[in-house]
Coordinates of C-alpha atoms in Angstrom, one line a residue:
Chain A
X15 CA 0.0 0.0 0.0
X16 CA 2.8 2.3 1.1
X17 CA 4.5 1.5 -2.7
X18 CA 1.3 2.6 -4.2
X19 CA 0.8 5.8 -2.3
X20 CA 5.1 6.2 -2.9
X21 CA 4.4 6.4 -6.9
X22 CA 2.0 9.3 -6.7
X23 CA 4.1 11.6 -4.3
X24 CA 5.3 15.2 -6.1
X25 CA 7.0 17.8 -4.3
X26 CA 6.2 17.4 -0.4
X27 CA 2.3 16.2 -0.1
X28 CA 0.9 15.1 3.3
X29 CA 1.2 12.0 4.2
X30 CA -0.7 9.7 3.5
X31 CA -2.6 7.5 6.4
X32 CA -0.2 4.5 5.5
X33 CA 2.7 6.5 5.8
X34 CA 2.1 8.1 9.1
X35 CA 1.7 4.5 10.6
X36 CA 4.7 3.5 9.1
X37 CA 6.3 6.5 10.0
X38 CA 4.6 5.8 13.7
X39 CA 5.9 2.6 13.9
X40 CA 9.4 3.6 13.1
X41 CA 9.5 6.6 15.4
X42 CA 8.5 3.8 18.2
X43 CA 10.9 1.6 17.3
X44 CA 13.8 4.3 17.6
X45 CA 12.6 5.3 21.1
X46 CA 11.9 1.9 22.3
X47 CA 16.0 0.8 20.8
X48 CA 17.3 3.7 22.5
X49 CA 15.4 2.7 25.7
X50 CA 16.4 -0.8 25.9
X51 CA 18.9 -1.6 23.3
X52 CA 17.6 -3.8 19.7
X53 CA 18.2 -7.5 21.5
X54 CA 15.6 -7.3 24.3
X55 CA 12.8 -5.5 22.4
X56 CA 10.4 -7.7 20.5
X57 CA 7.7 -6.8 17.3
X58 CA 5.0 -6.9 19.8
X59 CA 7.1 -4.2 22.0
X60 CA 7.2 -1.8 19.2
X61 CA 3.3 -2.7 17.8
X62 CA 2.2 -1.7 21.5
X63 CA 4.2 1.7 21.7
X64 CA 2.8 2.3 18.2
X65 CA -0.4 1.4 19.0
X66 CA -1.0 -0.9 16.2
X67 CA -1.6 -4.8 16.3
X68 CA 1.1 -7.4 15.8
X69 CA -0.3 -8.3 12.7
X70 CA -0.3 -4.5 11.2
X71 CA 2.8 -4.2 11.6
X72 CA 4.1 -6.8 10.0
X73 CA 2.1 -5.6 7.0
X74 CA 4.7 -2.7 7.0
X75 CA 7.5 -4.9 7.7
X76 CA 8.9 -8.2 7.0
X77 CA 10.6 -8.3 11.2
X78 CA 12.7 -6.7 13.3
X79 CA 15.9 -6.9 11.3
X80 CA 13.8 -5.1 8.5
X81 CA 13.1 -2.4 10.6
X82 CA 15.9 -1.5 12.4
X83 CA 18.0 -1.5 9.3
X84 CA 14.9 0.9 7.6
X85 CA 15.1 2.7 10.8
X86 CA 19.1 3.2 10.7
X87 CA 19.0 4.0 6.9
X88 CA 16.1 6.8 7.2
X89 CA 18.0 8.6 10.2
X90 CA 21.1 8.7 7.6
X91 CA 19.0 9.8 5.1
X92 CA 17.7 12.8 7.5
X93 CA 21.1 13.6 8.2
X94 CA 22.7 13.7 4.6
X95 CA 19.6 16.0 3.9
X96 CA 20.2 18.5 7.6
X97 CA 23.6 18.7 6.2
X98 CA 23.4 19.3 2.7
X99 CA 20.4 21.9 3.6
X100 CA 23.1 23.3 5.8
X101 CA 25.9 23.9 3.1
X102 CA 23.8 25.2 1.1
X103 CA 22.8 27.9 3.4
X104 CA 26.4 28.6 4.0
X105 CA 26.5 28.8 0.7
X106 CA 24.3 31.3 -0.3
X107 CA 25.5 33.0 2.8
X108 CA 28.8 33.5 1.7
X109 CA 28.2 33.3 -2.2
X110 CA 30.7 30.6 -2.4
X111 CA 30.4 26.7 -2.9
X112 CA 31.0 24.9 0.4
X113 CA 31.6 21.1 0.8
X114 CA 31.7 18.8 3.3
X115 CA 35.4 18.8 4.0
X116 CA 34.6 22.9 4.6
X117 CA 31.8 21.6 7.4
X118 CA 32.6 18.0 8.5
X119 CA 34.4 18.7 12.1
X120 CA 31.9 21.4 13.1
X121 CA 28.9 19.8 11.7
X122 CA 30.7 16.4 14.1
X123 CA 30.6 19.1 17.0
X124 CA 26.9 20.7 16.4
X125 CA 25.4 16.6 16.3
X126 CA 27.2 16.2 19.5
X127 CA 25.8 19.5 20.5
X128 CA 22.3 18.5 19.5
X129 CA 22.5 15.2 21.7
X130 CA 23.2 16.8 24.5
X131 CA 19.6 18.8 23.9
X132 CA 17.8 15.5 22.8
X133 CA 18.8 12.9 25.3
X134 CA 16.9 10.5 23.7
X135 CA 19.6 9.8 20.1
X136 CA 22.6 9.3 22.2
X137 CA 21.3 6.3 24.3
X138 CA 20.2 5.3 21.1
X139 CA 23.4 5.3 19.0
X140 CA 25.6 4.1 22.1
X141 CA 23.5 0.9 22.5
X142 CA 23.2 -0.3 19.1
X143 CA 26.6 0.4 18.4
X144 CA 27.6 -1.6 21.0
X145 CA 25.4 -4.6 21.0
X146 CA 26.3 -4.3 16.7
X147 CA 29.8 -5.3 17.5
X148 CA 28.9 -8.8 17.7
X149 CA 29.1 -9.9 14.3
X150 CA 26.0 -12.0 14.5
X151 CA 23.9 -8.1 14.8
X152 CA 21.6 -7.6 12.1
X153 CA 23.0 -4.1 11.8
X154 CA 26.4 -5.4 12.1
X155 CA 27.6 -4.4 9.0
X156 CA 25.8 -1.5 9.0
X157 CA 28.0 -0.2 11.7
X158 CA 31.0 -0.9 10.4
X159 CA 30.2 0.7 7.2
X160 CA 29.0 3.6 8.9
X161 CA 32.5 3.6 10.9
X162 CA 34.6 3.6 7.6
X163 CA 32.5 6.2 5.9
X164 CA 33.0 8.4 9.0
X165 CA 36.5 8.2 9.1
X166 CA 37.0 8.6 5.6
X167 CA 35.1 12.0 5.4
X168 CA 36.3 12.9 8.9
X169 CA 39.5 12.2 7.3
X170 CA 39.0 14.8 4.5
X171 CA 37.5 17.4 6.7
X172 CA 40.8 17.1 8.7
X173 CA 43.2 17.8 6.1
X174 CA 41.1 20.6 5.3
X175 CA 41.1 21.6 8.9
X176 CA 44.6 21.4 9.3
X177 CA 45.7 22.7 5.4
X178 CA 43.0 26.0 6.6
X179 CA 44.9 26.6 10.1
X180 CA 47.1 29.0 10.9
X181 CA 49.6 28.4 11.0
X182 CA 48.5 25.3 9.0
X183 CA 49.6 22.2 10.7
X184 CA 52.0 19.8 9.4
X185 CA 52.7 17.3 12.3
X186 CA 49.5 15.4 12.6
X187 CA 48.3 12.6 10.5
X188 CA 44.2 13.1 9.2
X189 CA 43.4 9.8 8.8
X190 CA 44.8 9.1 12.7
X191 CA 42.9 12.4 13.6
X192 CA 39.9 11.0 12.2
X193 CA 39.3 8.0 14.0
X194 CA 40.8 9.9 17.6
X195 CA 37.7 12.6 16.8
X196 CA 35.0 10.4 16.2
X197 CA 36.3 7.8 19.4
X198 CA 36.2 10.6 21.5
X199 CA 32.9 11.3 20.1
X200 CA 31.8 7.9 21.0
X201 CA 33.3 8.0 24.8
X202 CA 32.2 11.3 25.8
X203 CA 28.4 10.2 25.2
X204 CA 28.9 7.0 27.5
X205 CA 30.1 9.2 29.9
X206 CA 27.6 11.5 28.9
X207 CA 24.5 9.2 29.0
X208 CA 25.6 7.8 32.4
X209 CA 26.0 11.0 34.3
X210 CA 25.3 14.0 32.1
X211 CA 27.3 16.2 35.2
X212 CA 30.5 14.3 34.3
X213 CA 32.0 16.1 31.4
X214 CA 30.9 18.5 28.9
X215 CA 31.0 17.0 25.6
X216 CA 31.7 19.9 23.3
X217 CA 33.7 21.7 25.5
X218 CA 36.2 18.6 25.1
X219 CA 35.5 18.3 21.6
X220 CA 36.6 21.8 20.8
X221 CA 39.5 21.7 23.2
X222 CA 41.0 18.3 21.2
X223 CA 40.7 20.1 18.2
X224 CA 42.1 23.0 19.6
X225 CA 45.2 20.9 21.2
X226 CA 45.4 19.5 17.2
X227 CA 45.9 23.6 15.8
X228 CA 42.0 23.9 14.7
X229 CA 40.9 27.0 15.9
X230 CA 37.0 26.2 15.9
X231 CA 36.1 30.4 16.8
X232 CA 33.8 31.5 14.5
X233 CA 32.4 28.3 13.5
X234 CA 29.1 28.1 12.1
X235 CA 27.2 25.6 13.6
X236 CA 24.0 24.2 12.2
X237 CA 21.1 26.3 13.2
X238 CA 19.3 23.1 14.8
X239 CA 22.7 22.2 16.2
X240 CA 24.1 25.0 17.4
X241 CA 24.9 24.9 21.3
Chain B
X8 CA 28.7 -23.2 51.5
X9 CA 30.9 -21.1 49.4
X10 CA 30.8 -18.5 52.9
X11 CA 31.9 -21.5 54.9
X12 CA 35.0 -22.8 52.4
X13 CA 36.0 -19.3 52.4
X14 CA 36.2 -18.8 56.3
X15 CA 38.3 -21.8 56.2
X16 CA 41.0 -19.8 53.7
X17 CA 44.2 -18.5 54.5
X18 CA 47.2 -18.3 52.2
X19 CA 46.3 -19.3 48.8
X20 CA 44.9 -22.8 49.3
X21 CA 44.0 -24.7 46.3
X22 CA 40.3 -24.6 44.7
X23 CA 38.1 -26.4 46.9
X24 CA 34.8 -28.2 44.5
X25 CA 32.2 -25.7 45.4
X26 CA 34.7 -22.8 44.6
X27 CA 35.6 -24.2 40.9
X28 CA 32.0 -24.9 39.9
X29 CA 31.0 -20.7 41.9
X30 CA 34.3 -19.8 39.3
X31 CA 32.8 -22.1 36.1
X32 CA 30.3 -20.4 36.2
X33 CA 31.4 -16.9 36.5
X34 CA 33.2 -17.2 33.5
X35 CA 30.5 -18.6 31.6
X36 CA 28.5 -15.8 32.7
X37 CA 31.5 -13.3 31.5
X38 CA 32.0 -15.5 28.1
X39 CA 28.1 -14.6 27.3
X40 CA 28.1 -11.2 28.4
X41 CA 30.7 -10.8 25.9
X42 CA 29.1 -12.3 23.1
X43 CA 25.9 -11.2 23.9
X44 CA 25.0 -8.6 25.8
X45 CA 23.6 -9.1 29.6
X46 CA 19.9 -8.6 28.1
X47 CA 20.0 -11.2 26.0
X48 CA 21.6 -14.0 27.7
X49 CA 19.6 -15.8 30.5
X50 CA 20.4 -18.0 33.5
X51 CA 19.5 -20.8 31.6
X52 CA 22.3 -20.0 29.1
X53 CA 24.8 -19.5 31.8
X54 CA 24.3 -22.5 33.4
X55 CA 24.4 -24.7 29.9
X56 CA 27.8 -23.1 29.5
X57 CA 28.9 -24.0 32.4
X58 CA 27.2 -27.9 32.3
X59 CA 25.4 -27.1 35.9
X60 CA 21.5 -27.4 36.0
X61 CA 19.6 -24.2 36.1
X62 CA 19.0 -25.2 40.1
X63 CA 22.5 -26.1 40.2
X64 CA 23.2 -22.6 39.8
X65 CA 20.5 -20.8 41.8
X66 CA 22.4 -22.1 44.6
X67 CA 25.3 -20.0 43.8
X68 CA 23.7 -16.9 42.6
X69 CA 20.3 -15.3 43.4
X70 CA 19.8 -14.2 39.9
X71 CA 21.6 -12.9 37.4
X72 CA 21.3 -9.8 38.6
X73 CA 23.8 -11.0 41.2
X74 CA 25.6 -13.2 38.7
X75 CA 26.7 -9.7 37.3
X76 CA 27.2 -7.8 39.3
X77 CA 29.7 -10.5 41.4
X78 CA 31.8 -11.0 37.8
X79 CA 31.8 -7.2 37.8
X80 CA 33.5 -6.8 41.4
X81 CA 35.4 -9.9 40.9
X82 CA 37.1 -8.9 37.4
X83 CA 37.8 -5.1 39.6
X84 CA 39.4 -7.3 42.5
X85 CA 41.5 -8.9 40.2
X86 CA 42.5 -5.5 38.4
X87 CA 43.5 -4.0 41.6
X88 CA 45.2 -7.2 42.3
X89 CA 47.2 -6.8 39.2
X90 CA 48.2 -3.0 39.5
X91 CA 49.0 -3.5 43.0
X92 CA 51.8 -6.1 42.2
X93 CA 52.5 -3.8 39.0
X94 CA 53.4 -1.4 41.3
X95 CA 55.3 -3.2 43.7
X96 CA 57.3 -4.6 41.2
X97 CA 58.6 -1.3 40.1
X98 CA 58.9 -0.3 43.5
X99 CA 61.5 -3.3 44.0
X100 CA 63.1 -2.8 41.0
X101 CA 63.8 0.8 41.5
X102 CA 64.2 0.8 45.5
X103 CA 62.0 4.0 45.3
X104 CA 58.1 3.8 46.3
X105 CA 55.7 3.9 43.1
X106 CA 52.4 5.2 43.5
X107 CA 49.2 4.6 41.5
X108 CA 49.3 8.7 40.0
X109 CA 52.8 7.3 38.5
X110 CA 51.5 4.5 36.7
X111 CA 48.1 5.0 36.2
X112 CA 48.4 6.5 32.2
X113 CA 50.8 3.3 31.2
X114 CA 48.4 1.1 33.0
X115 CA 45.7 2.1 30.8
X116 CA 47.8 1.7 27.7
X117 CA 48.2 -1.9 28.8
X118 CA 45.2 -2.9 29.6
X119 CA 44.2 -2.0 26.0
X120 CA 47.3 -3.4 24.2
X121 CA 45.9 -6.8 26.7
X122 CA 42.2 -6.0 25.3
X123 CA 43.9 -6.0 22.0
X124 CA 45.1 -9.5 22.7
X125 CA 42.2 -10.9 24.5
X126 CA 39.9 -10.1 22.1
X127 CA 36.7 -11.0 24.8
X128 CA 37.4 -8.4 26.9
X129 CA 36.7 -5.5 24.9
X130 CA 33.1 -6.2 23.7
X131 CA 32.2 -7.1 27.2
X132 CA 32.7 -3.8 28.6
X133 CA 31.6 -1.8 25.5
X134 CA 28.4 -3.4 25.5
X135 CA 27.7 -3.4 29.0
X136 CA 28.5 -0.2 29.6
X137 CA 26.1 0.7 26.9
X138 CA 23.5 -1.5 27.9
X139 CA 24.2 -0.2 31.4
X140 CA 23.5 3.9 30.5
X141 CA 20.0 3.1 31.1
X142 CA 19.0 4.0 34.7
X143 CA 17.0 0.3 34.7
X144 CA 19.8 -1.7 34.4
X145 CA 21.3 -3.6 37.3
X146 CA 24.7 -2.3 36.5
X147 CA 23.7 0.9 35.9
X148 CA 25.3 2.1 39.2
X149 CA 27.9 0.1 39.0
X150 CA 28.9 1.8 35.9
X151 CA 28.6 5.3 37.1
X152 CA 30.9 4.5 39.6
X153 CA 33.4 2.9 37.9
X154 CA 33.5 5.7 35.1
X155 CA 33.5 8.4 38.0
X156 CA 36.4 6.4 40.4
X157 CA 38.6 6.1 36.6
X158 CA 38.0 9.6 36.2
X159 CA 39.3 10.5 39.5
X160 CA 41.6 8.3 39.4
X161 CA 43.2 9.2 36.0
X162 CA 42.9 13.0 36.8
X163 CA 45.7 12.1 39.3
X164 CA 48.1 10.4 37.1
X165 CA 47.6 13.1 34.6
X166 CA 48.3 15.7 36.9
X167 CA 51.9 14.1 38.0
X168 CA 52.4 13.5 34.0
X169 CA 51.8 17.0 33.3
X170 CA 54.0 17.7 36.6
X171 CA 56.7 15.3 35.2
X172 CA 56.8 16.1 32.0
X173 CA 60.3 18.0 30.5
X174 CA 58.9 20.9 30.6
X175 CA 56.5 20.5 32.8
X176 CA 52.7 21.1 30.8
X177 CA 51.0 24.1 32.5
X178 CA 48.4 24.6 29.4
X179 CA 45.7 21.5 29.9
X180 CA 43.6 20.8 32.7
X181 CA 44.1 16.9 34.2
X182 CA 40.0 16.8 35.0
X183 CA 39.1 17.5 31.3
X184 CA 42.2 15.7 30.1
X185 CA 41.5 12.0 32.3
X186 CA 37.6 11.8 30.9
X187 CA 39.3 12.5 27.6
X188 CA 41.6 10.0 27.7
X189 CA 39.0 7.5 29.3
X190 CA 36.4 8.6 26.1
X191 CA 39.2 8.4 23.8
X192 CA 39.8 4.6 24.6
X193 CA 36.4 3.7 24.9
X194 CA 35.4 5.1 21.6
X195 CA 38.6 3.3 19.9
X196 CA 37.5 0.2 21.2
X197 CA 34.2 0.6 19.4
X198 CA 35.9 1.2 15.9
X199 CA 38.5 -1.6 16.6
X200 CA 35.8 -4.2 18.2
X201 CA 33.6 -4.1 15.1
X202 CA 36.5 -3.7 12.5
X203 CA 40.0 -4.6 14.0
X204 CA 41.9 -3.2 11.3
X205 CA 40.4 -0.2 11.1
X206 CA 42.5 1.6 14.2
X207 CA 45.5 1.0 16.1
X208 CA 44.2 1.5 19.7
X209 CA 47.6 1.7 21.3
X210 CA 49.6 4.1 18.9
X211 CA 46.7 6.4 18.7
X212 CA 46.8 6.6 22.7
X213 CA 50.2 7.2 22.8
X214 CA 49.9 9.9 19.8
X215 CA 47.2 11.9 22.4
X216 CA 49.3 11.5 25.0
X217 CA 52.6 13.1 23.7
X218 CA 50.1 15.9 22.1
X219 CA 49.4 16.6 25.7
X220 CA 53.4 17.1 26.1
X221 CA 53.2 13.4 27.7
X222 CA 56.3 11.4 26.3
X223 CA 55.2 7.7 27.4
X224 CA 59.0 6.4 25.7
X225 CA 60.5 4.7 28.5
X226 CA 56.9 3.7 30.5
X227 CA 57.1 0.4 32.0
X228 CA 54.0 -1.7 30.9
X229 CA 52.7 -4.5 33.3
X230 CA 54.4 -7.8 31.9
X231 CA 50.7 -9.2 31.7
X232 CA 49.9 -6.0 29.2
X233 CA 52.8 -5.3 27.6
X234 CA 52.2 -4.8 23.8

């Protein structure tokens, strides 16, 4: 039904009943994930929260696999759209073309920054990712192909970073850089998420980089980011 | 029973029958925890590992509630076991007393170059301390603890590195720099857990370290760590 109603969508139309259940049912998913972890909610978990049956569901999706992975996929998806709306702005702002190398560490620092606002997407992200290390994980290799397409644009927006300083620095390797950022990403939210007094995630963000020769003043942070 | 045997202890007797099933099982328990999750695994599963009946077991551990959180205390025993001989060791070998802020940077560094060895370790603590960030979980306190007695902890060895140091490092604050350090090993072992290749956990350490003005040439790794 949702395939049907797909082929008749121009420009941004309401949605369509089929698509807000879906969209329901995926919204409950994420919160129930980031409440519990993926392994130890079931189908009938999610149907409850979404206030569906069992059985209407699993006219939206095949299982649970299925829906975490659609789940995963349409957060990226909102993401790659927040931050190409976002170059574009700066864009037009400064009536040059930005790219993602330009944007990558402060757009890293303004998702950490919106986290720390919505305390319900880092729970979220630190038990999946966790739980996805066992190889067995349906979204197993979904998280290590996120990991290696973080570092290798991390990696760009590093060289950039450090190419832009001044003075530019020449002693630190991006690609190294790259992984250090987005680990210390990682750790700061477990910290985070088990004691939000504990540390101050973008404060140590911005001093790492700082330590590295970025000066992040003056960065523009995404609007809905911006701490 | 176990109370009574270990009444009768003194020195470092052998094992008595009791004991070695109370330890079988403990490491099932960790083994599973590891693969997957505490959520996910049930006292059922513990007990098949470690060829006891399900009743067998219940009259070792209330739950697993207490399963985990005696594992937990035990593995932190051991640990402190460990450092403390660490410790003594150098302070032998040197005829000068060593103290827990001089060794407590190089003792991380070896406990991940031994994570990086052991390769069970690692996903045990990242996913239970992910599972563990919500407030339901058993180990939830246990976690905030642990996180908050490594920060202090950590904030004292960094403090005597900085102090140490040639020159001395007068520039970064050893509160923010200890929960950095902590993140910063925590988050690599997320990227190295699901794709081993991806990051050198160790080297990229050490690289933070001397870009704190930390040189770690020369540290004395526990023999049990040592990369």
């Amino acid at each position: 039904m949702t395939t049907t109603m797909d082929g008749d969508r121009s420009g941004v139309p309401p949605l369509t009943k089929g698509e807000r259940t879906r969209r329901r049912i995926m919204d409950s998913a994420l919160e129930l994930f980031g409440e519990r972890g993926y392994t130890s909610v079931s189908l009938r978990d999610v149907a409850a929260r979404a206030a569906i049956t069992h059985a209407g569901l699993l006219h939206y999706f095949s299982g649970k696999d299925d829906l975490l992975i659609t789940v995963m996929i349409d957060r990226d998806k909102q993401e790659i759209i927040a931050l190409q709306e976002h170059i574009e702005q700066l864009s037009r702002r400064d009536g040059r073309p930005w790219t993602v190398d330009d944007v990558g560490l402060s757009w890293l620092v303004g998702q950490i920054a919106a986290n720390q606002r919505r305390p319900d997407l880092a729970p979220l992200y630190v038990k999946l990712s966790a739980e996805a290390t066992e190889p067995s994980h349906p979204a197993h290799n979904y998280f290590r192909k996120r990991y290696a397409r973080l570092r290798r644009t991390l990696t760009g927006s590093m060289a950039r970073a450090f190419a832009t300083a001044d003075p530019p620095v020449t002693g630190h390797d991006p690609v190294a850089a790259a992984a250090q950022v987005i680990a210390l990403a990682d750790g700061l939210q477990i910290q985070w998420v088990l004691d939000p007094d504990s540390v101050d995630m973008v404060a140590s963000l911005l001093g790492y980089l700082r330590m590295l020769g970025i000066d992040p003043d003056g960065w523009a942070l995404a609007d809905e980011a911006a701490g």
